[in-house]
Tab-separated table of N, CA, C and O in Angstrom:
chain	number	residue	atom	x	y	z
A	813	MET	N	15.901	1.976	10.601
A	813	MET	CA	14.630	2.276	9.984
A	813	MET	C	14.875	2.586	8.507
A	813	MET	O	15.816	3.273	8.151
A	814	ARG	N	14.003	2.081	7.679
A	814	ARG	CA	14.130	2.301	6.239
A	814	ARG	C	13.293	3.494	5.814
A	814	ARG	O	12.158	3.654	6.229
A	815	ASN	N	13.860	4.318	4.961
A	815	ASN	CA	13.159	5.487	4.445
A	815	ASN	C	12.329	5.045	3.239
A	815	ASN	O	12.875	4.651	2.216
A	816	ILE	N	10.998	5.096	3.367
A	816	ILE	CA	10.121	4.681	2.268
A	816	ILE	C	9.142	5.803	1.944
A	816	ILE	O	8.828	6.638	2.780
A	817	SER	N	8.652	5.803	0.719
A	817	SER	CA	7.714	6.836	0.286
A	817	SER	C	6.328	6.572	0.876
A	817	SER	O	6.024	5.470	1.339
A	818	SER	N	5.473	7.571	0.812
A	818	SER	CA	4.098	7.403	1.292
A	818	SER	C	3.346	6.397	0.415
A	818	SER	O	2.507	5.641	0.903
A	819	GLU	N	3.660	6.346	-0.868
A	819	GLU	CA	3.030	5.391	-1.775
A	819	GLU	C	3.385	3.954	-1.373
A	819	GLU	O	2.535	3.062	-1.355
A	820	PHE	N	4.643	3.738	-1.037
A	820	PHE	CA	5.106	2.424	-0.577
A	820	PHE	C	4.401	2.058	0.728
A	820	PHE	O	3.922	0.941	0.913
A	821	ARG	N	4.327	3.023	1.637
A	821	ARG	CA	3.678	2.811	2.937
A	821	ARG	C	2.201	2.445	2.765
A	821	ARG	O	1.688	1.549	3.427
A	822	GLU	N	1.513	3.125	1.845
A	822	GLU	CA	0.097	2.833	1.591
A	822	GLU	C	-0.084	1.425	1.018
A	822	GLU	O	-1.042	0.734	1.341
A	823	ALA	N	0.837	1.009	0.163
A	823	ALA	CA	0.768	-0.345	-0.393
A	823	ALA	C	0.908	-1.390	0.714
A	823	ALA	O	0.208	-2.402	0.721
A	824	LEU	N	1.793	-1.120	1.671
A	824	LEU	CA	1.942	-2.036	2.807
A	824	LEU	C	0.674	-2.074	3.655
A	824	LEU	O	0.231	-3.143	4.074
A	825	LYS	N	0.081	-0.920	3.890
A	825	LYS	CA	-1.145	-0.852	4.688
A	825	LYS	C	-2.297	-1.578	4.012
A	825	LYS	O	-3.162	-2.137	4.669
A	826	SER	N	-2.323	-1.567	2.687
A	826	SER	CA	-3.416	-2.217	1.961
A	826	SER	C	-3.168	-3.719	1.787
A	826	SER	O	-3.873	-4.381	1.045
A	827	ASP	N	-2.160	-4.236	2.488
A	827	ASP	CA	-1.849	-5.659	2.478
A	827	ASP	C	-1.391	-6.142	1.097
A	827	ASP	O	-1.659	-7.260	0.691
A	828	ASN	N	-0.714	-5.268	0.373
A	828	ASN	CA	-0.173	-5.599	-0.941
A	828	ASN	C	0.984	-6.578	-0.761
A	828	ASN	O	1.943	-6.296	-0.063
A	829	ARG	N	0.925	-7.731	-1.385
A	829	ARG	CA	1.982	-8.734	-1.255
A	829	ARG	C	2.657	-9.032	-2.590
A	829	ARG	O	3.168	-10.108	-2.806
A	830	LYS	N	2.657	-8.080	-3.501
A	830	LYS	CA	3.297	-8.264	-4.803
A	830	LYS	C	4.762	-7.815	-4.728
A	830	LYS	O	5.178	-6.881	-5.388
A	831	TYR	N	5.536	-8.493	-3.895
A	831	TYR	CA	6.930	-8.129	-3.683
A	831	TYR	C	7.793	-8.523	-4.873
A	831	TYR	O	7.577	-9.538	-5.504
A	832	ARG	N	8.785	-7.706	-5.152
A	832	ARG	CA	9.824	-8.008	-6.128
A	832	ARG	C	11.153	-7.948	-5.380
A	832	ARG	O	11.396	-7.015	-4.625
A	833	VAL	N	11.975	-8.943	-5.577
A	833	VAL	CA	13.281	-9.005	-4.933
A	833	VAL	C	14.360	-8.848	-5.997
A	833	VAL	O	14.251	-9.404	-7.091
A	834	TYR	N	15.371	-8.074	-5.661
A	834	TYR	CA	16.523	-7.866	-6.522
A	834	TYR	C	17.766	-8.110	-5.672
A	834	TYR	O	17.884	-7.552	-4.587
A	835	ALA	N	18.669	-8.930	-6.157
A	835	ALA	CA	19.915	-9.164	-5.435
A	835	ALA	C	21.072	-9.007	-6.402
A	835	ALA	O	21.044	-9.533	-7.512
A	836	SER	N	22.058	-8.264	-5.979
A	836	SER	CA	23.282	-8.121	-6.746
A	836	SER	C	24.360	-8.893	-5.991
A	836	SER	O	24.698	-8.534	-4.857
A	837	ILE	N	24.855	-9.948	-6.600
A	837	ILE	CA	25.861	-10.790	-5.955
A	837	ILE	C	27.199	-10.554	-6.646
A	837	ILE	O	27.314	-10.676	-7.866
A	838	SER	N	28.200	-10.185	-5.842
A	838	SER	CA	29.559	-9.962	-6.352
A	838	SER	C	30.419	-11.151	-5.958
A	838	SER	O	30.636	-11.407	-4.770
A	839	LEU	N	30.894	-11.871	-6.958
A	839	LEU	CA	31.748	-13.023	-6.705
A	839	LEU	C	33.192	-12.584	-6.529
A	839	LEU	O	33.578	-11.482	-6.941
A	840	LYS	N	33.978	-13.445	-5.912
A	840	LYS	CA	35.382	-13.130	-5.625
A	840	LYS	C	36.174	-12.811	-6.886
A	840	LYS	O	37.071	-11.971	-6.866
A	841	ASP	N	35.810	-13.429	-8.024
A	841	ASP	CA	36.542	-13.194	-9.271
A	841	ASP	C	36.096	-11.926	-10.003
A	841	ASP	O	36.542	-11.642	-11.106
A	842	GLY	N	35.186	-11.147	-9.395
A	842	GLY	CA	34.719	-9.905	-9.987
A	842	GLY	C	33.422	-10.028	-10.771
A	842	GLY	O	32.860	-9.021	-11.204
A	843	THR	N	32.918	-11.227	-10.960
A	843	THR	CA	31.660	-11.437	-11.674
A	843	THR	C	30.500	-10.870	-10.859
A	843	THR	O	30.443	-11.041	-9.639
A	844	GLU	N	29.594	-10.177	-11.532
A	844	GLU	CA	28.387	-9.635	-10.900
A	844	GLU	C	27.180	-10.423	-11.402
A	844	GLU	O	26.968	-10.535	-12.608
A	845	LEU	N	26.405	-10.973	-10.494
A	845	LEU	CA	25.174	-11.674	-10.849
A	845	LEU	C	23.991	-10.836	-10.374
A	845	LEU	O	23.970	-10.388	-9.229
A	846	ASN	N	23.027	-10.622	-11.244
A	846	ASN	CA	21.820	-9.890	-10.876
A	846	ASN	C	20.667	-10.873	-10.803
A	846	ASN	O	20.270	-11.447	-11.817
A	847	ILE	N	20.163	-11.061	-9.604
A	847	ILE	CA	19.108	-12.035	-9.331
A	847	ILE	C	17.788	-11.284	-9.155
A	847	ILE	O	17.735	-10.267	-8.461
A	848	THR	N	16.729	-11.786	-9.789
A	848	THR	CA	15.387	-11.217	-9.624
A	848	THR	C	14.431	-12.342	-9.254
A	848	THR	O	14.824	-13.509	-9.163
A	849	ASN	N	13.163	-11.998	-9.074
A	849	ASN	CA	12.153	-13.002	-8.735
A	849	ASN	C	12.182	-14.181	-9.702
A	849	ASN	O	11.933	-15.319	-9.314
A	850	GLU	N	12.447	-13.904	-10.983
A	850	GLU	CA	12.448	-14.951	-11.988
A	850	GLU	C	13.527	-16.002	-11.730
A	850	GLU	O	13.414	-17.138	-12.179
A	851	ASN	N	14.590	-15.636	-11.014
A	851	ASN	CA	15.677	-16.565	-10.710
A	851	ASN	C	15.487	-17.283	-9.382
A	851	ASN	O	16.248	-18.202	-9.081
A	852	LEU	N	14.521	-16.853	-8.597
A	852	LEU	CA	14.337	-17.419	-7.263
A	852	LEU	C	13.323	-18.549	-7.273
A	852	LEU	O	12.354	-18.527	-8.017
A	853	TRP	N	13.569	-19.517	-6.425
A	853	TRP	CA	12.594	-20.560	-6.169
A	853	TRP	C	11.440	-19.903	-5.441
A	853	TRP	O	11.622	-18.871	-4.786
A	854	GLN	N	10.231	-20.447	-5.528
A	854	GLN	CA	9.092	-19.828	-4.843
A	854	GLN	C	9.404	-19.693	-3.357
A	854	GLN	O	9.845	-20.635	-2.716
A	855	GLY	N	9.186	-18.499	-2.819
A	855	GLY	CA	9.542	-18.234	-1.425
A	855	GLY	C	11.037	-18.170	-1.232
A	855	GLY	O	11.536	-18.437	-0.144
A	856	GLY	N	11.759	-17.789	-2.284
A	856	GLY	CA	13.209	-17.866	-2.300
A	856	GLY	C	13.965	-16.761	-1.606
A	856	GLY	O	15.176	-16.674	-1.726
A	857	PHE	N	13.280	-15.902	-0.867
A	857	PHE	CA	13.967	-14.857	-0.107
A	857	PHE	C	13.373	-14.816	1.290
A	857	PHE	O	12.158	-14.759	1.463
A	858	SER	N	14.223	-14.878	2.273
A	858	SER	CA	13.766	-14.696	3.655
A	858	SER	C	14.816	-13.895	4.399
A	858	SER	O	15.997	-13.917	4.062
A	859	MET	N	14.351	-13.188	5.404
A	859	MET	CA	15.244	-12.342	6.181
A	859	MET	C	14.852	-12.429	7.642
A	859	MET	O	13.667	-12.387	7.975
A	860	GLU	N	15.846	-12.572	8.504
A	860	GLU	CA	15.616	-12.625	9.941
A	860	GLU	C	16.351	-11.458	10.586
A	860	GLU	O	17.540	-11.275	10.360
A	861	ASP	N	15.634	-10.681	11.381
A	861	ASP	CA	16.231	-9.614	12.183
A	861	ASP	C	16.056	-9.996	13.640
A	861	ASP	O	14.931	-10.188	14.092
A	862	SER	N	17.147	-10.095	14.357
A	862	SER	CA	17.055	-10.472	15.766
A	862	SER	C	17.966	-9.574	16.582
A	862	SER	O	19.095	-9.312	16.201
A	863	VAL	N	17.463	-9.119	17.702
A	863	VAL	CA	18.301	-8.356	18.619
A	863	VAL	C	18.450	-9.077	19.949
A	863	VAL	O	19.334	-8.783	20.719
A	864	SER	N	17.570	-10.006	20.234
A	864	SER	CA	17.581	-10.753	21.479
A	864	SER	C	16.923	-12.099	21.239
A	864	SER	O	16.447	-12.389	20.150
A	865	SER	N	16.857	-12.878	22.289
A	865	SER	CA	16.111	-14.121	22.161
A	865	SER	C	14.633	-13.784	22.009
A	865	SER	O	14.200	-12.670	22.280
A	866	SER	N	13.843	-14.720	21.559
A	866	SER	CA	12.457	-14.436	21.177
A	866	SER	C	11.565	-13.976	22.325
A	866	SER	O	10.591	-13.288	22.117
A	867	ASP	N	11.892	-14.322	23.558
A	867	ASP	CA	11.001	-13.965	24.665
A	867	ASP	C	11.612	-12.989	25.665
A	867	ASP	O	11.105	-12.825	26.769
A	868	SER	N	12.709	-12.313	25.269
A	868	SER	CA	13.312	-11.347	26.190
A	868	SER	C	14.091	-10.300	25.414
A	868	SER	O	14.364	-10.461	24.229
A	869	PHE	N	14.447	-9.212	26.109
A	869	PHE	CA	15.336	-8.208	25.532
A	869	PHE	C	16.634	-8.282	26.311
A	869	PHE	O	16.677	-7.975	27.498
A	870	ASP	N	17.684	-8.718	25.658
A	870	ASP	CA	18.968	-8.904	26.316
A	870	ASP	C	19.815	-7.649	26.154
A	870	ASP	O	20.185	-7.284	25.040
A	871	VAL	N	20.132	-6.990	27.260
A	871	VAL	CA	20.953	-5.792	27.231
A	871	VAL	C	22.363	-6.171	26.789
A	871	VAL	O	22.944	-7.139	27.252
A	872	GLY	N	22.884	-5.403	25.836
A	872	GLY	CA	24.230	-5.649	25.344
A	872	GLY	C	24.316	-6.736	24.294
A	872	GLY	O	25.403	-7.113	23.886
A	873	ALA	N	23.178	-7.232	23.850
A	873	ALA	CA	23.193	-8.292	22.833
A	873	ALA	C	23.550	-7.711	21.469
A	873	ALA	O	23.302	-6.554	21.188
A	874	ALA	N	24.128	-8.507	20.642
A	874	ALA	CA	24.471	-8.086	19.285
A	874	ALA	C	23.259	-8.243	18.376
A	874	ALA	O	22.436	-9.124	18.564
A	875	ILE	N	23.161	-7.361	17.403
A	875	ILE	CA	22.097	-7.478	16.400
A	875	ILE	C	22.568	-8.467	15.335
A	875	ILE	O	23.642	-8.307	14.763
A	876	VAL	N	21.768	-9.475	15.118
A	876	VAL	CA	22.109	-10.506	14.153
A	876	VAL	C	21.069	-10.511	13.050
A	876	VAL	O	19.882	-10.637	13.314
A	877	ASN	N	21.516	-10.333	11.835
A	877	ASN	CA	20.623	-10.377	10.682
A	877	ASN	C	21.078	-11.508	9.779
A	877	ASN	O	22.274	-11.745	9.614
A	878	LYS	N	20.121	-12.181	9.193
A	878	LYS	CA	20.431	-13.280	8.296
A	878	LYS	C	19.458	-13.239	7.133
A	878	LYS	O	18.259	-13.105	7.338
A	879	PHE	N	19.987	-13.306	5.919
A	879	PHE	CA	19.104	-13.410	4.767
A	879	PHE	C	19.435	-14.699	4.034
A	879	PHE	O	20.557	-15.188	4.066
A	880	THR	N	18.419	-15.255	3.410
A	880	THR	CA	18.581	-16.489	2.654
A	880	THR	C	17.983	-16.290	1.270
A	880	THR	O	16.855	-15.816	1.149
A	881	LEU	N	18.754	-16.621	0.254
A	881	LEU	CA	18.273	-16.623	-1.126
A	881	LEU	C	18.264	-18.066	-1.602
A	881	LEU	O	19.254	-18.778	-1.442
A	882	THR	N	17.149	-18.486	-2.174
A	882	THR	CA	17.054	-19.824	-2.752
A	882	THR	C	16.869	-19.659	-4.251
A	882	THR	O	15.814	-19.239	-4.715
A	883	ILE	N	17.926	-19.961	-4.992
A	883	ILE	CA	17.977	-19.716	-6.426
A	883	ILE	C	17.550	-20.963	-7.201
A	883	ILE	O	17.986	-22.077	-6.896
A	884	ASN	N	16.705	-20.754	-8.196
A	884	ASN	CA	16.265	-21.823	-9.079
A	884	ASN	C	17.408	-22.147	-10.036
A	884	ASN	O	17.820	-21.314	-10.839
A	885	ASN	N	17.921	-23.358	-9.953
A	885	ASN	CA	19.042	-23.771	-10.791
A	885	ASN	C	18.689	-25.006	-11.627
A	885	ASN	O	19.554	-25.796	-11.981
A	886	ILE	N	17.422	-25.162	-11.955
A	886	ILE	CA	16.978	-26.336	-12.711
A	886	ILE	C	17.724	-26.446	-14.040
A	886	ILE	O	18.093	-27.532	-14.466
A	887	ASP	N	17.981	-25.323	-14.681
A	887	ASP	CA	18.672	-25.354	-15.974
A	887	ASP	C	20.198	-25.237	-15.838
A	887	ASP	O	20.907	-25.026	-16.823
A	888	ASP	N	20.715	-25.371	-14.622
A	888	ASP	CA	22.162	-25.303	-14.333
A	888	ASP	C	22.800	-23.971	-14.697
A	888	ASP	O	24.014	-23.887	-14.885
A	889	SER	N	22.025	-22.900	-14.795
A	889	SER	CA	22.593	-21.618	-15.204
A	889	SER	C	23.483	-20.976	-14.143
A	889	SER	O	24.234	-20.059	-14.450
A	890	PHE	N	23.431	-21.465	-12.903
A	890	PHE	CA	24.282	-20.900	-11.848
A	890	PHE	C	25.335	-21.899	-11.359
A	890	PHE	O	26.104	-21.599	-10.461
A	891	SER	N	25.385	-23.082	-11.949
A	891	SER	CA	26.303	-24.133	-11.488
A	891	SER	C	27.767	-23.790	-11.709
A	891	SER	O	28.633	-24.296	-11.012
A	892	GLU	N	28.066	-22.944	-12.676
A	892	GLU	CA	29.462	-22.621	-12.989
A	892	GLU	C	30.077	-21.605	-12.027
A	892	GLU	O	31.276	-21.385	-12.043
A	893	TYR	N	29.264	-20.987	-11.165
A	893	TYR	CA	29.761	-19.917	-10.308
A	893	TYR	C	30.210	-20.432	-8.951
A	893	TYR	O	29.595	-21.309	-8.362
A	894	ASP	N	31.288	-19.845	-8.435
A	894	ASP	CA	31.796	-20.156	-7.105
A	894	ASP	C	31.358	-19.031	-6.167
A	894	ASP	O	31.811	-17.898	-6.300
A	895	PHE	N	30.473	-19.339	-5.232
A	895	PHE	CA	29.925	-18.339	-4.319
A	895	PHE	C	30.770	-18.132	-3.061
A	895	PHE	O	30.402	-17.370	-2.179
A	896	THR	N	31.934	-18.789	-2.982
A	896	THR	CA	32.823	-18.626	-1.836
A	896	THR	C	33.283	-17.172	-1.739
A	896	THR	O	33.730	-16.592	-2.721
A	897	ASP	N	33.177	-16.585	-0.565
A	897	ASP	CA	33.584	-15.195	-0.284
A	897	ASP	C	32.823	-14.160	-1.109
A	897	ASP	O	33.307	-13.047	-1.312
A	898	ALA	N	31.647	-14.499	-1.603
A	898	ALA	CA	30.828	-13.548	-2.359
A	898	ALA	C	30.113	-12.595	-1.401
A	898	ALA	O	29.941	-12.891	-0.220
A	899	THR	N	29.707	-11.454	-1.928
A	899	THR	CA	28.908	-10.496	-1.167
A	899	THR	C	27.609	-10.249	-1.931
A	899	THR	O	27.544	-10.460	-3.140
A	900	ALA	N	26.600	-9.803	-1.201
A	900	ALA	CA	25.302	-9.569	-1.839
A	900	ALA	C	24.657	-8.315	-1.272
A	900	ALA	O	24.817	-7.982	-0.101
A	901	VAL	N	23.934	-7.621	-2.147
A	901	VAL	CA	23.086	-6.494	-1.759
A	901	VAL	C	21.680	-6.876	-2.209
A	901	VAL	O	21.474	-7.231	-3.368
A	902	VAL	N	20.723	-6.829	-1.277
A	902	VAL	CA	19.358	-7.250	-1.582
A	902	VAL	C	18.419	-6.066	-1.443
A	902	VAL	O	18.448	-5.343	-0.436
A	903	LEU	N	17.594	-5.855	-2.475
A	903	LEU	CA	16.599	-4.787	-2.483
A	903	LEU	C	15.217	-5.394	-2.699
A	903	LEU	O	15.100	-6.515	-3.198
A	904	MET	N	14.192	-4.639	-2.323
A	904	MET	CA	12.830	-5.096	-2.497
A	904	MET	C	11.980	-3.939	-2.997
A	904	MET	O	12.232	-2.786	-2.670
A	905	SER	N	10.974	-4.264	-3.781
A	905	SER	CA	9.987	-3.264	-4.183
A	905	SER	C	8.620	-3.923	-4.134
A	905	SER	O	8.505	-5.147	-4.050
A	906	ILE	N	7.585	-3.095	-4.157
A	906	ILE	CA	6.216	-3.591	-4.197
A	906	ILE	C	5.538	-2.979	-5.401
A	906	ILE	O	5.601	-1.776	-5.620
A	907	LYS	N	4.909	-3.812	-6.193
A	907	LYS	CA	4.191	-3.321	-7.370
A	907	LYS	C	2.899	-2.662	-6.897
A	907	LYS	O	2.068	-3.274	-6.251
A	908	ILE	N	2.749	-1.400	-7.215
A	908	ILE	CA	1.590	-0.623	-6.793
A	908	ILE	C	0.391	-0.892	-7.698
A	908	ILE	O	-0.717	-1.110	-7.253
A	909	ASN	N	0.625	-0.844	-8.996
A	909	ASN	CA	-0.433	-1.119	-9.971
A	909	ASN	C	0.227	-1.649	-11.232
A	909	ASN	O	1.420	-1.906	-11.246
A	910	ASP	N	-0.539	-1.814	-12.283
A	910	ASP	CA	0.011	-2.396	-13.514
A	910	ASP	C	1.031	-1.508	-14.205
A	910	ASP	O	1.813	-1.977	-15.012
A	911	GLU	N	1.023	-0.222	-13.908
A	911	GLU	CA	1.904	0.698	-14.628
A	911	GLU	C	3.115	1.141	-13.829
A	911	GLU	O	4.109	1.546	-14.397
A	912	LYS	N	3.035	1.110	-12.493
A	912	LYS	CA	4.097	1.721	-11.713
A	912	LYS	C	4.576	0.814	-10.594
A	912	LYS	O	3.793	0.169	-9.933
A	913	GLU	N	5.874	0.811	-10.384
A	913	GLU	CA	6.478	0.091	-9.281
A	913	GLU	C	7.169	1.124	-8.396
A	913	GLU	O	7.753	2.069	-8.895
A	914	THR	N	7.078	0.965	-7.088
A	914	THR	CA	7.688	1.941	-6.193
A	914	THR	C	9.207	1.854	-6.256
A	914	THR	O	9.765	0.966	-6.891
A	915	GLU	N	9.842	2.756	-5.552
A	915	GLU	CA	11.304	2.726	-5.486
A	915	GLU	C	11.777	1.444	-4.811
A	915	GLU	O	11.052	0.847	-4.039
A	916	LYS	N	12.985	1.058	-5.142
A	916	LYS	CA	13.570	-0.129	-4.511
A	916	LYS	C	14.070	0.254	-3.125
A	916	LYS	O	14.683	1.295	-2.940
A	917	ILE	N	13.798	-0.601	-2.170
A	917	ILE	CA	14.215	-0.391	-0.785
A	917	ILE	C	15.347	-1.367	-0.473
A	917	ILE	O	15.202	-2.573	-0.663
A	918	ARG	N	16.466	-0.839	-0.013
A	918	ARG	CA	17.589	-1.708	0.358
A	918	ARG	C	17.229	-2.450	1.641
A	918	ARG	O	16.981	-1.843	2.674
A	919	MET	N	17.183	-3.771	1.549
A	919	MET	CA	16.815	-4.594	2.693
A	919	MET	C	18.036	-5.017	3.504
A	919	MET	O	18.000	-5.016	4.724
A	920	CYS	N	19.093	-5.398	2.804
A	920	CYS	CA	20.280	-5.841	3.528
A	920	CYS	C	21.457	-5.983	2.569
A	920	CYS	O	21.291	-5.985	1.355
A	921	SER	N	22.613	-6.104	3.134
A	921	SER	CA	23.815	-6.436	2.383
A	921	SER	C	24.695	-7.259	3.303
A	921	SER	O	24.612	-7.135	4.531
A	922	GLY	N	25.471	-8.121	2.721
A	922	GLY	CA	26.322	-8.942	3.572
A	922	GLY	C	27.146	-9.931	2.793
A	922	GLY	O	27.168	-9.934	1.557
A	923	ASN	N	27.820	-10.777	3.543
A	923	ASN	CA	28.680	-11.808	2.983
A	923	ASN	C	27.922	-13.117	2.899
A	923	ASN	O	27.109	-13.427	3.773
A	924	ILE	N	28.206	-13.875	1.877
A	924	ILE	CA	27.630	-15.213	1.771
A	924	ILE	C	28.539	-16.120	2.586
A	924	ILE	O	29.658	-16.426	2.183
A	925	SER	N	28.059	-16.500	3.764
A	925	SER	CA	28.907	-17.206	4.716
A	925	SER	C	28.926	-18.715	4.520
A	925	SER	O	29.850	-19.377	4.968
A	926	GLU	N	27.911	-19.256	3.878
A	926	GLU	CA	27.858	-20.702	3.674
A	926	GLU	C	27.551	-21.009	2.214
A	926	GLU	O	26.423	-21.315	1.856
A	927	PRO	N	28.574	-20.923	1.339
A	927	PRO	CA	28.315	-21.238	-0.071
A	927	PRO	C	27.971	-22.717	-0.214
A	927	PRO	O	28.378	-23.532	0.616
A	928	PRO	N	27.215	-23.070	-1.232
A	928	PRO	CA	26.852	-24.482	-1.400
A	928	PRO	C	28.086	-25.334	-1.676
A	928	PRO	O	29.001	-24.915	-2.358
A	929	LYS	N	28.086	-26.526	-1.100
A	929	LYS	CA	29.196	-27.449	-1.310
A	929	LYS	C	29.031	-28.207	-2.625
A	929	LYS	O	29.991	-28.626	-3.234
A	930	GLU	N	27.799	-28.396	-3.034
A	930	GLU	CA	27.518	-29.004	-4.330
A	930	GLU	C	26.253	-28.368	-4.881
A	930	GLU	O	25.461	-27.796	-4.141
A	931	TYR	N	26.078	-28.440	-6.175
A	931	TYR	CA	24.967	-27.767	-6.824
A	931	TYR	C	23.898	-28.768	-7.238
A	931	TYR	O	24.212	-29.887	-7.651
A	932	SER	N	22.658	-28.349	-7.120
A	932	SER	CA	21.535	-29.169	-7.553
A	932	SER	C	20.530	-28.246	-8.241
A	932	SER	O	20.907	-27.177	-8.713
A	933	SER	N	19.270	-28.619	-8.271
A	933	SER	CA	18.261	-27.795	-8.939
A	933	SER	C	17.943	-26.525	-8.157
A	933	SER	O	17.332	-25.606	-8.687
A	934	ILE	N	18.333	-26.463	-6.886
A	934	ILE	CA	18.218	-25.217	-6.126
A	934	ILE	C	19.558	-24.942	-5.434
A	934	ILE	O	20.270	-25.853	-5.045
A	935	ILE	N	19.868	-23.664	-5.342
A	935	ILE	CA	21.086	-23.224	-4.651
A	935	ILE	C	20.639	-22.307	-3.527
A	935	ILE	O	19.973	-21.304	-3.767
A	936	THR	N	21.003	-22.669	-2.315
A	936	THR	CA	20.628	-21.863	-1.151
A	936	THR	C	21.851	-21.115	-0.649
A	936	THR	O	22.882	-21.709	-0.340
A	937	LEU	N	21.725	-19.788	-0.606
A	937	LEU	CA	22.809	-18.922	-0.125
A	937	LEU	C	22.348	-18.226	1.137
A	937	LEU	O	21.231	-17.773	1.217
């Protein structure tokens, strides 16, 4: 369970969909990349939380989480990076109003298990 403020909770209840995504990617060579909405392709963040198959609860099943980042690489700004063995921490926030953004909520962290084999205008991690 994620610890969120009452302001964040109210924004969710009011069907606020002004999400901001932040990802910190640590490459094997020590390079840190900071990814924000501006670097993502539209709909460029998804997360799956699964504990069982979709129509049952399997006792003793492992919890499997998967996140996907789709990075906009039209200008080749990420083509020089090697994402092999990289790690990522992903946070999310919701814009409450024009002046204030709530605290960032840590959504997940993990290893990039399938780095792209070749680069194009989008990079999917």
